[in-house]
Amino acid sequence: MSTETKHIRIASRHLDSASRSVSQRSQFVGLYAREVLRTFRNPWVLVITFVQPFMWLAFFGSSFSGASPALVQQIFHTSSYIAFLLPGVLATSMLTVGMFGSMSTIQDKRFGFMKRILLTPTTKATVYLSKVLGSTTRGLVQIPVMITAAAIFGVSFAGNPLMWAGWILGIFLLGLGMSCFFLAVTASSTDWQTPGVISNFITMPLMFASGALLPLANFPSWMQAIASVNPVSFSALLGRGIVVFNTADWSYLGYLAIFATGMLLAGTAVASRYLKAE
Amino acid sequence: MPSDAIVTENLTKVYGKLTAVDHVNVKVASGTVVGLLGPNGAGKTTMIKLLTGLTDMTEGEAWVAGFDVRRDPMHVKQRIGWVASEVILDDDFTAWENLWLQAKLQSLPEWKERAGDLLTYFGLNDRRKDRVKTFSTGMRKKLEIALALLHQPEVVFMDEPTIGLDANTRRMLWDLITGVNKEFGITVLLTSHYIEEADALCQQISIIDHGKIVASGSPSALKARVQSDFVELETSEAVDEAKLRSIPGVTEVRSQGKTWILQVSAAEEVLPHIFSTLKTDEIRRINVEKPSLETVFLDITGKRIDQAGSDVPDYRKFYATMRRARK
């Protein structure tokens, strides 16, 4: 060992730490990259990411395959239920992305990695934002897979590139807002069960009290009231307008931007105060 | 701004009704290896959490590397390294990626050359592209220390760094800690409940019990405090304490169940008296201890370090309760 120690530049010790400034961007990049790399190095995550969209479209999309085309047209205002369903499934898939971010955070707390992070000059807000963006990115990967799967199922799409960019931005904002919500409410938790329980609690009302899977026209008034403030609906209706009807109601994108911004600000404030190291 | 590497004044941490750290005053000179020695639950880990800004202090003040821990935690965190009792690395990352992440968290623009130097120093350079999950415990510990040193810290905290390691790996780690201190001039504060570890590594030792520093000094100075030898005696039958106290040369008698701890002036002179006072078949076991850090702890607290932990369950009490419940 003594011969190798010559390589260490002992004379330079402590010089850097006296003058070094903290770069939150550098810290964010490191933590965000860790989230993304860790997720996609897990072969099961990859398999499920690619298989799940096909399963959604195959099982759920086939539920009206026995119906007459006229009935499908009458209910969904399009001849393809899969085309109707696609924006809703993508919106619904964003409901659970925050759960994975929460579980990753709890894993870091339980295995001590959060301590390792917080013993560097990294703020809790930076940790929170890296987790939020990491889990949102994980959700976005499903978009091209799902669209490819829908194309394989014979769906033809309307819209232009600008509309599609707006729709994907809307999905991103929904995922961001949901991730912010999940990570904020589990900021102080170290229990593996918490994200799953919250997910179970909110997924069903947000999924079914929305226009994601079925048209809102036939909903009772109280469900329509929930759907009118449900961000899942905003994303699904924005996407459906573009993909199926070639029209973009940008007000939905505005609502999603307000939702994501609100959640981001509130979540950052909560995490800065309550995110625990262990 | 204190010039010592670590200074605390009345540092206190209270969790509910438990005072985990109780008005602790310590000074750690720069460039030294200092040990915080105490049983499980004594407050060692809480001390490290307080000094690294991981938990808020209830009362008192602390400075690390010249910065106030409470008012300037980010400057403190730029200047400290940390080695955990359990190895904490990202197992899905390679050794190099773990170093890369540490460099990002410490905002190091130039880190690759130093990271390469550290991997060479710790003999891990040929495994830099391997995922950490394939490493042995010793290699993982080495990498963890490399992470702690990457940003050229002034103080490295090591929380029970050798707990759970086999004897060879522990010895290897002792050499590394000594080397890190000498080669890099880094102040090391390590916590341990291994007497021999503190004795081998530390230039200064503070003994902590129930959150209080009960003694401080160099290992030799601490040992010099204890003038007596200790004789540990286990008997097959109950022995009258007065009988033991009457043995010439015995200065103190303490009972720990069927075991007696006799504080004696010089063991070699007292042993014949013990054998003449007690019947030989009454003595099940006898053990003589010359002054050591263990006897220092025993002298100060009246307990052995491995018996003093507040989290060590009292099995006899437990079984007695169970028996009563069955009846």
XYZ file of C-alpha atoms in Angstrom:
605
model
C 0.000 0.000 0.000
C 2.803 2.436 0.822
C 4.128 2.490 -2.744
C 0.678 3.342 -4.064
C 0.239 6.236 -1.686
C 2.699 8.215 -3.786
C -0.081 8.692 -6.313
C -2.160 10.697 -3.886
C -1.595 14.403 -4.107
C -1.413 15.035 -0.399
C -0.285 18.637 -0.817
C -3.594 19.593 -2.389
C -5.697 18.356 0.476
C -8.476 20.540 1.834
C -7.855 23.221 -0.812
C -10.939 22.397 -2.827
C -13.335 22.278 0.072
C -12.339 25.776 1.167
C -13.270 27.385 -2.123
C -15.761 24.971 -3.704
C -19.276 26.223 -4.338
C -22.259 23.919 -4.182
C -23.968 23.261 -7.512
C -27.560 22.140 -7.033
C -27.673 21.399 -10.741
C -24.781 18.947 -10.393
C -26.463 17.296 -7.413
C -29.783 17.083 -9.234
C -28.170 15.563 -12.339
C -26.417 12.917 -10.229
C -29.519 11.943 -8.274
C -31.829 12.049 -11.303
C -29.441 9.891 -13.330
C -29.289 7.443 -10.439
C -33.081 7.178 -10.377
C -33.326 6.551 -14.105
C -30.373 4.142 -14.304
C -31.500 2.124 -11.302
C -34.994 1.799 -12.707
C -33.978 0.588 -16.135
C -31.210 -1.701 -14.913
C -33.901 -3.818 -13.333
C -34.914 -6.343 -16.034
C -38.381 -6.782 -14.522
C -39.101 -3.067 -14.813
C -38.181 -3.222 -18.496
C -40.287 -6.300 -19.160
C -43.341 -4.883 -17.386
C -42.901 -1.464 -19.018
C -43.112 -3.079 -22.439
C -45.667 -5.794 -21.739
C -48.158 -3.799 -19.656
C -49.379 -1.483 -22.490
C -50.137 -4.487 -24.689
C -52.035 -6.101 -21.828
C -54.077 -2.950 -21.212
C -55.047 -2.624 -24.837
C -55.574 -6.360 -25.332
C -57.762 -6.919 -22.281
C -59.498 -3.586 -21.809
C -59.482 -2.586 -25.449
C -61.182 -5.845 -26.404
C -64.098 -5.298 -24.036
C -66.184 -3.770 -26.830
C -64.878 -5.966 -29.632
C -68.114 -7.970 -29.632
C -70.262 -4.841 -29.878
C -71.645 -3.697 -33.211
C -69.680 -0.867 -34.885
C -72.810 1.284 -34.754
C -73.053 0.886 -30.957
C -69.369 1.683 -30.495
C -69.786 4.749 -32.713
C -72.861 5.827 -30.780
C -71.192 5.536 -27.359
C -67.613 6.630 -28.116
C -68.112 8.779 -31.234
C -65.400 6.731 -32.971
C -65.359 3.282 -34.503
C -62.272 2.194 -32.456
C -62.591 1.796 -28.709
C -58.792 1.310 -28.512
C -58.279 4.750 -30.089
C -60.767 6.161 -27.550
C -59.025 4.315 -24.725
C -55.370 5.130 -25.551
C -55.202 8.689 -24.108
C -57.138 7.495 -21.058
C -54.789 4.562 -20.427
C -51.757 6.828 -20.738
C -53.333 9.278 -18.284
C -54.224 6.467 -15.889
C -50.693 5.022 -16.047
C -49.413 8.347 -14.661
C -51.438 7.787 -11.485
C -49.031 5.171 -10.220
C -45.661 6.614 -11.278
C -45.438 8.592 -8.049
C -45.833 5.376 -6.104
C -42.568 4.070 -7.541
C -40.803 7.304 -6.627
C -42.154 6.981 -3.089
C -40.993 3.385 -2.826
C -37.549 4.348 -4.105
C -37.387 7.066 -1.416
C -38.443 4.660 1.320
C -35.865 2.132 0.107
C -33.182 4.816 0.324
C -34.250 5.618 3.881
C -34.348 2.013 5.015
C -31.005 1.065 3.470
C -29.296 4.213 4.729
C -28.679 5.767 1.316
C -30.740 8.827 2.196
C -28.299 9.451 5.059
C -25.412 9.189 2.586
C -27.102 11.813 0.390
C -28.096 14.165 3.205
C -24.589 14.040 4.693
C -23.424 15.858 1.573
C -24.374 19.517 0.976
C -27.507 18.439 -0.877
C -30.805 20.052 0.095
C -33.923 18.011 0.727
C -35.619 19.956 -2.080
C -32.994 18.727 -4.568
C -33.488 15.140 -3.421
C -37.256 15.544 -3.733
C -37.100 17.040 -7.229
C -34.750 14.310 -8.458
C -37.151 11.634 -7.195
C -40.153 13.405 -8.726
C -38.518 13.808 -12.120
C -37.106 10.280 -11.962
C -40.492 8.688 -11.406
C -42.144 10.921 -14.029
C -39.493 9.881 -16.559
C -40.209 6.272 -15.762
C -43.871 6.888 -16.607
C -43.112 8.711 -19.845
C -41.263 5.705 -21.251
C -44.624 3.986 -21.585
C -45.892 6.591 -24.064
C -44.031 5.393 -27.201
C -44.565 1.775 -26.202
C -48.308 2.308 -25.773
C -48.667 4.233 -29.018
C -46.755 1.519 -30.887
C -48.975 -1.112 -29.285
C -52.106 0.807 -30.357
C -50.749 1.067 -33.900
C -50.163 -2.692 -33.894
C -53.801 -3.104 -32.823
C -54.766 -1.192 -35.975
C -55.446 2.295 -34.611
C -54.913 5.214 -36.986
C -54.164 8.544 -35.305
C -55.311 12.094 -36.047
C -53.576 15.340 -34.985
C -50.411 17.155 -36.031
C -46.943 17.229 -34.420
C -47.710 20.404 -32.440
C -50.884 18.874 -31.036
C -49.029 15.682 -30.147
C -46.261 17.651 -28.426
C -48.931 19.447 -26.393
C -50.616 16.165 -25.501
C -47.331 14.578 -24.372
C -46.551 17.720 -22.384
C -49.950 17.289 -20.740
C -49.142 13.679 -19.797
C -45.801 14.841 -18.406
C -47.509 17.526 -16.301
C -50.012 14.975 -14.970
C -47.174 12.568 -14.052
C -45.204 15.395 -12.479
C -48.147 16.540 -10.378
C -49.006 13.015 -9.252
C -45.359 12.262 -8.404
C -45.146 15.503 -6.432
C -48.272 14.526 -4.508
C -47.068 10.973 -3.726
C -43.578 11.978 -2.664
C -44.858 14.814 -0.500
C -47.357 12.694 1.424
C -44.757 9.961 1.984
C -41.849 12.354 2.748
C -41.608 11.316 6.378
C -42.652 7.686 5.902
C -40.355 4.679 6.176
C -43.093 2.067 5.794
C -43.085 0.108 2.538
C -46.872 -0.205 2.702
C -47.652 3.507 2.695
C -47.241 4.241 -1.051
C -49.306 1.161 -1.975
C -52.094 2.079 0.424
C -52.239 5.649 -0.897
C -52.133 4.391 -4.466
C -55.012 2.002 -3.821
C -56.969 4.768 -2.149
C -56.663 7.400 -4.875
C -56.306 5.369 -8.068
C -59.843 4.038 -8.276
C -61.762 7.307 -7.774
C -59.385 9.252 -10.013
C -59.488 6.585 -12.732
C -63.226 5.926 -12.811
C -64.404 9.459 -11.978
C -62.703 10.695 -15.122
C -63.137 10.518 -18.838
C -60.191 8.135 -19.128
C -62.083 4.929 -19.841
C -65.660 5.961 -20.640
C -67.413 9.070 -21.988
C -68.461 11.577 -19.339
C -71.878 12.137 -20.926
C -73.422 9.103 -19.248
C -71.968 9.776 -15.782
C -74.237 10.876 -12.906
C -73.869 14.536 -12.009
C -71.783 13.926 -8.871
C -69.229 11.897 -10.875
C -69.194 14.559 -13.561
C -68.432 17.112 -10.818
C -65.413 15.057 -9.691
C -64.313 14.543 -13.291
C -64.469 18.283 -13.933
C -61.636 18.862 -11.425
C -59.822 15.579 -12.009
C -56.435 16.055 -13.723
C -56.699 12.534 -15.183
C -59.719 13.751 -17.117
C -57.826 16.816 -18.374
C -55.060 14.667 -19.816
C -57.405 12.042 -21.271
C -59.744 14.587 -22.877
C -56.861 16.627 -24.290
C -55.310 13.502 -25.834
C -58.609 12.090 -27.088
C -59.481 15.350 -28.790
C -56.167 15.252 -30.636
C -55.807 11.520 -31.397
C -59.446 10.774 -32.238
C -61.118 14.043 -33.235
C -58.177 16.132 -34.517
C -59.038 19.028 -32.171
C -57.015 20.322 -29.237
C -58.703 22.010 -26.276
C -55.626 23.746 -24.829
C -57.493 24.812 -21.708
C -56.921 21.267 -20.439
C -53.168 21.808 -20.832
C -53.516 25.026 -18.843
C -55.341 23.186 -16.029
C -52.644 20.507 -16.003
C -49.931 23.191 -15.828
C -51.691 24.788 -12.843
C -52.074 21.359 -11.180
C -48.408 20.432 -11.711
C -47.098 23.829 -10.596
C -49.248 23.817 -7.477
C -48.200 20.306 -6.553
C -44.536 21.090 -7.267
C -44.507 24.160 -5.040
C -46.488 22.544 -2.226
C -44.532 19.278 -2.460
C -41.154 21.013 -2.413
C -42.169 22.987 0.661
C -43.419 19.838 2.416
C -40.353 17.750 1.494
C -37.937 20.520 2.521
C -39.434 20.340 5.969
C -40.460 16.721 6.427
C -38.188 14.541 4.254
C -36.407 12.276 6.711
C -32.971 10.716 6.435
C -34.047 7.423 7.994
C -14.321 30.082 14.889
C -12.545 27.313 16.876
C -9.304 25.956 15.400
C -9.932 22.412 16.658
C -11.534 20.019 14.179
C -14.509 19.355 16.444
C -15.725 21.383 19.408
C -18.936 20.933 21.345
C -20.338 22.967 24.213
C -23.117 21.443 26.303
C -24.294 19.459 23.286
C -27.613 17.859 24.175
C -30.197 15.787 22.340
C -33.469 14.780 23.939
C -35.887 12.318 22.328
C -39.113 12.498 24.310
C -38.158 11.409 27.819
C -34.762 10.034 26.765
C -31.708 12.251 26.924
C -29.541 10.553 24.314
C -26.705 13.099 24.547
C -26.394 15.002 27.787
C -24.426 18.285 27.906
C -21.361 16.913 26.158
C -18.231 19.037 25.917
C -15.476 17.704 23.669
C -12.527 19.128 21.764
C -10.874 17.143 18.993
C -7.534 18.415 17.731
C -7.040 18.512 13.953
C -5.252 15.543 12.437
C -5.943 13.119 15.265
C -7.887 9.865 15.529
C -10.364 10.161 18.350
C -12.591 7.427 19.656
C -15.991 7.654 21.237
C -16.172 4.465 23.244
C -19.317 3.204 24.862
C -21.890 0.432 24.966
C -24.850 0.135 22.627
C -27.335 2.906 23.324
C -24.765 5.124 25.028
C -25.316 7.990 22.571
C -22.409 7.484 20.163
C -24.439 7.429 16.952
C -26.591 10.342 18.127
C -23.367 12.315 18.685
C -22.378 11.680 15.065
C -25.849 12.635 13.834
C -25.621 15.886 15.778
C -22.121 16.703 14.576
C -22.989 16.016 10.937
C -26.213 18.030 11.038
C -28.330 14.962 10.397
C -30.426 15.688 13.462
C -31.110 18.941 15.287
C -29.583 19.531 18.693
C -31.919 20.249 21.595
C -29.386 22.420 23.392
C -25.769 23.486 23.158
C -23.453 24.247 20.283
C -21.105 22.375 17.994
C -18.455 23.347 15.466
C -16.961 21.008 12.901
C -14.049 22.016 10.655
C -14.463 25.543 11.974
C -18.150 25.896 11.045
C -21.172 26.090 13.293
C -23.168 22.910 12.728
C -26.521 24.536 13.453
C -26.059 27.767 11.515
C -23.871 26.575 8.661
C -24.619 22.880 8.045
C -23.887 22.989 4.303
C -20.327 24.236 4.870
C -19.865 21.486 7.443
C -21.145 18.869 4.985
C -18.652 20.033 2.370
C -15.849 19.278 4.791
C -16.838 15.964 6.298
C -16.787 12.366 5.182
C -18.864 9.562 6.645
C -18.371 5.830 6.948
C -21.408 3.952 8.239
C -21.556 0.925 10.498
C -23.356 -0.953 7.737
C -21.902 -0.529 4.259
C -24.082 1.927 2.356
C -23.441 1.999 -1.368
C -25.600 1.805 -4.468
C -25.326 -1.886 -5.302
C -26.720 -1.400 -8.815
C -23.892 1.001 -9.631
C -20.278 0.165 -10.397
C -17.494 1.342 -8.110
C -16.756 4.171 -10.556
C -20.427 5.189 -10.757
C -20.634 5.347 -6.955
C -17.639 7.686 -6.992
C -19.231 9.679 -9.831
C -22.416 10.143 -7.800
C -20.442 11.226 -4.729
C -18.569 13.746 -6.922
C -21.884 15.088 -8.203
C -23.312 15.412 -4.680
C -20.189 17.247 -3.544
C -20.154 19.394 -6.734
C -16.605 18.375 -7.652
C -15.657 19.571 -11.142
C -12.309 17.706 -11.179
C -12.640 14.356 -9.510
C -11.605 11.608 -11.914
C -7.875 11.702 -11.208
C -8.419 11.655 -7.466
C -11.034 8.904 -7.771
C -8.543 6.843 -9.778
C -5.853 7.519 -7.164
C -8.169 6.433 -4.369
C -9.179 3.240 -6.171
C -5.489 2.479 -6.671
C -4.742 3.260 -3.010
C -7.461 0.883 -1.869
C -6.558 -1.807 -4.408
C -9.873 -1.544 -6.268
C -8.741 -0.034 -9.549
C -9.094 -3.233 -11.541
C -12.681 -3.606 -10.299
C -13.796 -0.048 -11.051
C -16.257 -1.142 -13.751
C -17.792 -3.935 -11.699
C -21.098 -3.503 -9.958
C -20.741 -3.155 -6.218
C -23.133 -6.050 -5.580
C -20.330 -8.389 -6.709
C -17.860 -7.019 -4.126
C -16.824 -8.721 -0.890
C -17.587 -6.953 2.413
C -13.974 -5.815 2.714
C -13.979 -4.335 -0.787
C -17.267 -2.582 -0.110
C -15.841 -1.062 3.080
C -12.790 0.132 1.174
C -14.993 1.744 -1.470
C -17.076 3.398 1.202
C -13.944 4.933 2.689
C -12.857 6.048 -0.794
C -16.227 7.821 -1.160
C -15.708 9.494 2.201
C -12.293 10.791 1.074
C -13.143 11.830 -2.497
C -13.890 15.476 -1.731
C -10.804 15.877 0.476
C -12.669 16.274 3.774
C -11.119 17.677 6.906
C -13.010 15.374 9.262
C -14.185 11.813 8.664
C -16.828 10.306 10.936
C -16.747 6.542 11.248
C -19.725 5.073 13.047
C -18.824 1.602 14.362
C -16.800 1.008 11.176
C -15.841 -2.586 11.911
C -19.051 -3.913 13.398
C -19.993 -7.296 11.966
C -16.681 -7.784 10.161
C -14.479 -10.856 10.506
C -11.144 -10.530 12.307
C -9.040 -10.246 9.127
C -11.235 -7.572 7.541
C -11.321 -5.690 10.830
C -7.531 -5.724 11.026
C -7.303 -4.572 7.406
C -9.669 -1.719 8.169
C -7.624 -0.672 11.195
C -4.577 -0.378 8.932
C -6.602 1.682 6.462
C -7.910 4.051 9.134
C -4.403 4.583 10.486
C -3.127 5.079 6.923
C -5.860 7.563 6.041
C -5.070 9.604 9.127
C -1.312 9.588 8.529
C -1.256 9.942 4.724
C -4.035 12.491 4.393
C -3.763 14.249 7.755
C -7.497 13.852 8.194
C -9.163 14.044 11.591
C -11.046 10.831 12.288
C -13.799 10.550 14.887
C -14.789 6.942 15.267
C -17.333 5.372 17.523
C -16.873 1.863 18.782
C -17.858 -0.503 21.503
C -14.787 -2.631 20.817
C -12.230 -1.835 23.499
C -9.294 -3.199 21.532
C -10.268 -1.164 18.476
C -10.283 2.116 20.359
C -7.033 1.144 22.067
C -5.314 0.277 18.775
C -6.469 3.231 16.691
C -7.150 6.261 18.824
C -4.789 8.901 20.145
C -7.600 10.225 22.343
C -10.633 8.433 23.713
C -13.819 9.724 25.267
C -15.856 7.177 27.159
C -19.590 7.795 26.848
C -22.294 6.223 28.970
C -25.974 7.187 29.080
C -25.249 10.201 26.888
C -22.547 11.626 29.143
C -18.801 11.727 28.638
C -17.551 10.005 31.778
C -13.814 10.093 30.997
C -11.462 11.430 28.326
C -7.799 11.150 27.587
C -5.187 9.146 25.756
C -5.478 5.365 26.124
C -2.396 5.280 28.348
C -3.629 8.172 30.524
C -7.024 6.514 30.937
C -5.405 3.217 31.911
C -3.181 5.050 34.408
C -6.321 6.293 36.171
C -7.017 2.776 37.320
C -4.496 1.724 39.933
C -6.247 -1.524 40.749
C -6.435 -4.942 39.159
C -9.775 -6.651 38.774
C -10.561 -10.234 39.704
C -13.731 -11.681 38.246
C -14.989 -14.576 40.251
C -17.821 -16.948 39.493
C -18.887 -19.233 42.306
C -21.046 -22.344 42.327
C -22.799 -21.370 45.559
C -23.866 -18.097 47.087
C -21.001 -16.364 48.851
C -21.324 -13.811 51.601
C -20.153 -10.413 50.379
C -18.618 -9.624 53.761
C -16.465 -12.718 53.412
C -15.055 -11.402 50.137
C -14.529 -7.916 51.562
C -12.517 -9.397 54.403
C -9.898 -10.793 52.016
C -6.664 -8.794 52.400
C -5.991 -6.531 49.417
C -9.620 -6.387 48.242
C -10.682 -2.735 48.027
C -14.113 -3.037 46.395
C -16.633 -5.803 45.771
C -19.428 -5.698 43.208
C -21.966 -8.373 42.481
C -23.275 -9.240 39.031
C -25.546 -12.230 39.683
C -23.381 -15.192 40.582
C -20.335 -13.321 39.380
C -18.332 -11.125 41.683
C -15.985 -8.410 40.583
C -13.268 -7.707 43.126
C -11.153 -4.585 42.839
C -7.759 -5.486 44.293
C -4.458 -3.725 44.884
C -2.335 -6.349 43.095
C -3.885 -9.527 41.761
C -0.807 -11.706 42.199
C -0.742 -10.921 45.940
C -4.484 -11.304 46.491
C -5.089 -14.550 44.585
C -3.570 -16.821 47.276
C -5.823 -15.154 49.884
C -8.887 -15.743 47.695
C -8.039 -19.439 47.333
C -7.489 -19.751 51.065
C -10.738 -17.940 51.938
C -13.004 -19.776 49.500
C -13.157 -23.523 49.005
C -11.557 -24.489 45.708
C -14.675 -26.365 44.589
C -16.748 -23.212 45.219
C -14.838 -21.383 42.493
C -16.244 -22.135 39.072
C -14.220 -19.551 37.164
C -11.667 -16.904 38.007
C -10.296 -14.238 35.707
C -7.662 -11.590 36.367
C -7.589 -8.294 34.490
C -4.738 -5.821 34.556
C -5.526 -2.129 33.862
C -7.068 -1.757 30.409
C -9.762 0.375 28.815
C -12.217 -2.319 29.826
C -11.244 -1.941 33.485
C -11.364 1.839 33.102
C -14.983 1.532 31.980
C -15.643 -0.942 34.781
C -14.039 1.358 37.325
C -16.055 4.377 36.206
C -19.465 2.849 35.543
C -19.359 -0.337 37.615
C -20.350 -2.312 34.503
C -18.604 -4.043 31.673
C -18.955 -2.310 28.323
C -20.797 -5.249 26.755
C -23.235 -5.395 29.686
C -23.904 -1.688 29.941
C -26.024 -1.191 26.828
C -29.494 -0.011 27.579
C -30.762 -2.114 24.682
C -29.256 -5.352 25.983
C -32.234 -7.415 27.122
C -32.275 -8.902 30.598
C -33.040 -12.502 29.680
C -33.273 -13.688 33.296
C -35.959 -11.095 34.013
C -37.724 -12.059 30.784
C -37.741 -15.776 31.582
C -38.881 -15.074 35.161
C -41.809 -13.059 33.790
C -42.644 -15.886 31.392
C -42.578 -18.447 34.193
C -44.883 -16.303 36.330
C -47.241 -15.858 33.384
C -47.390 -19.649 32.844
C -48.321 -20.220 36.497
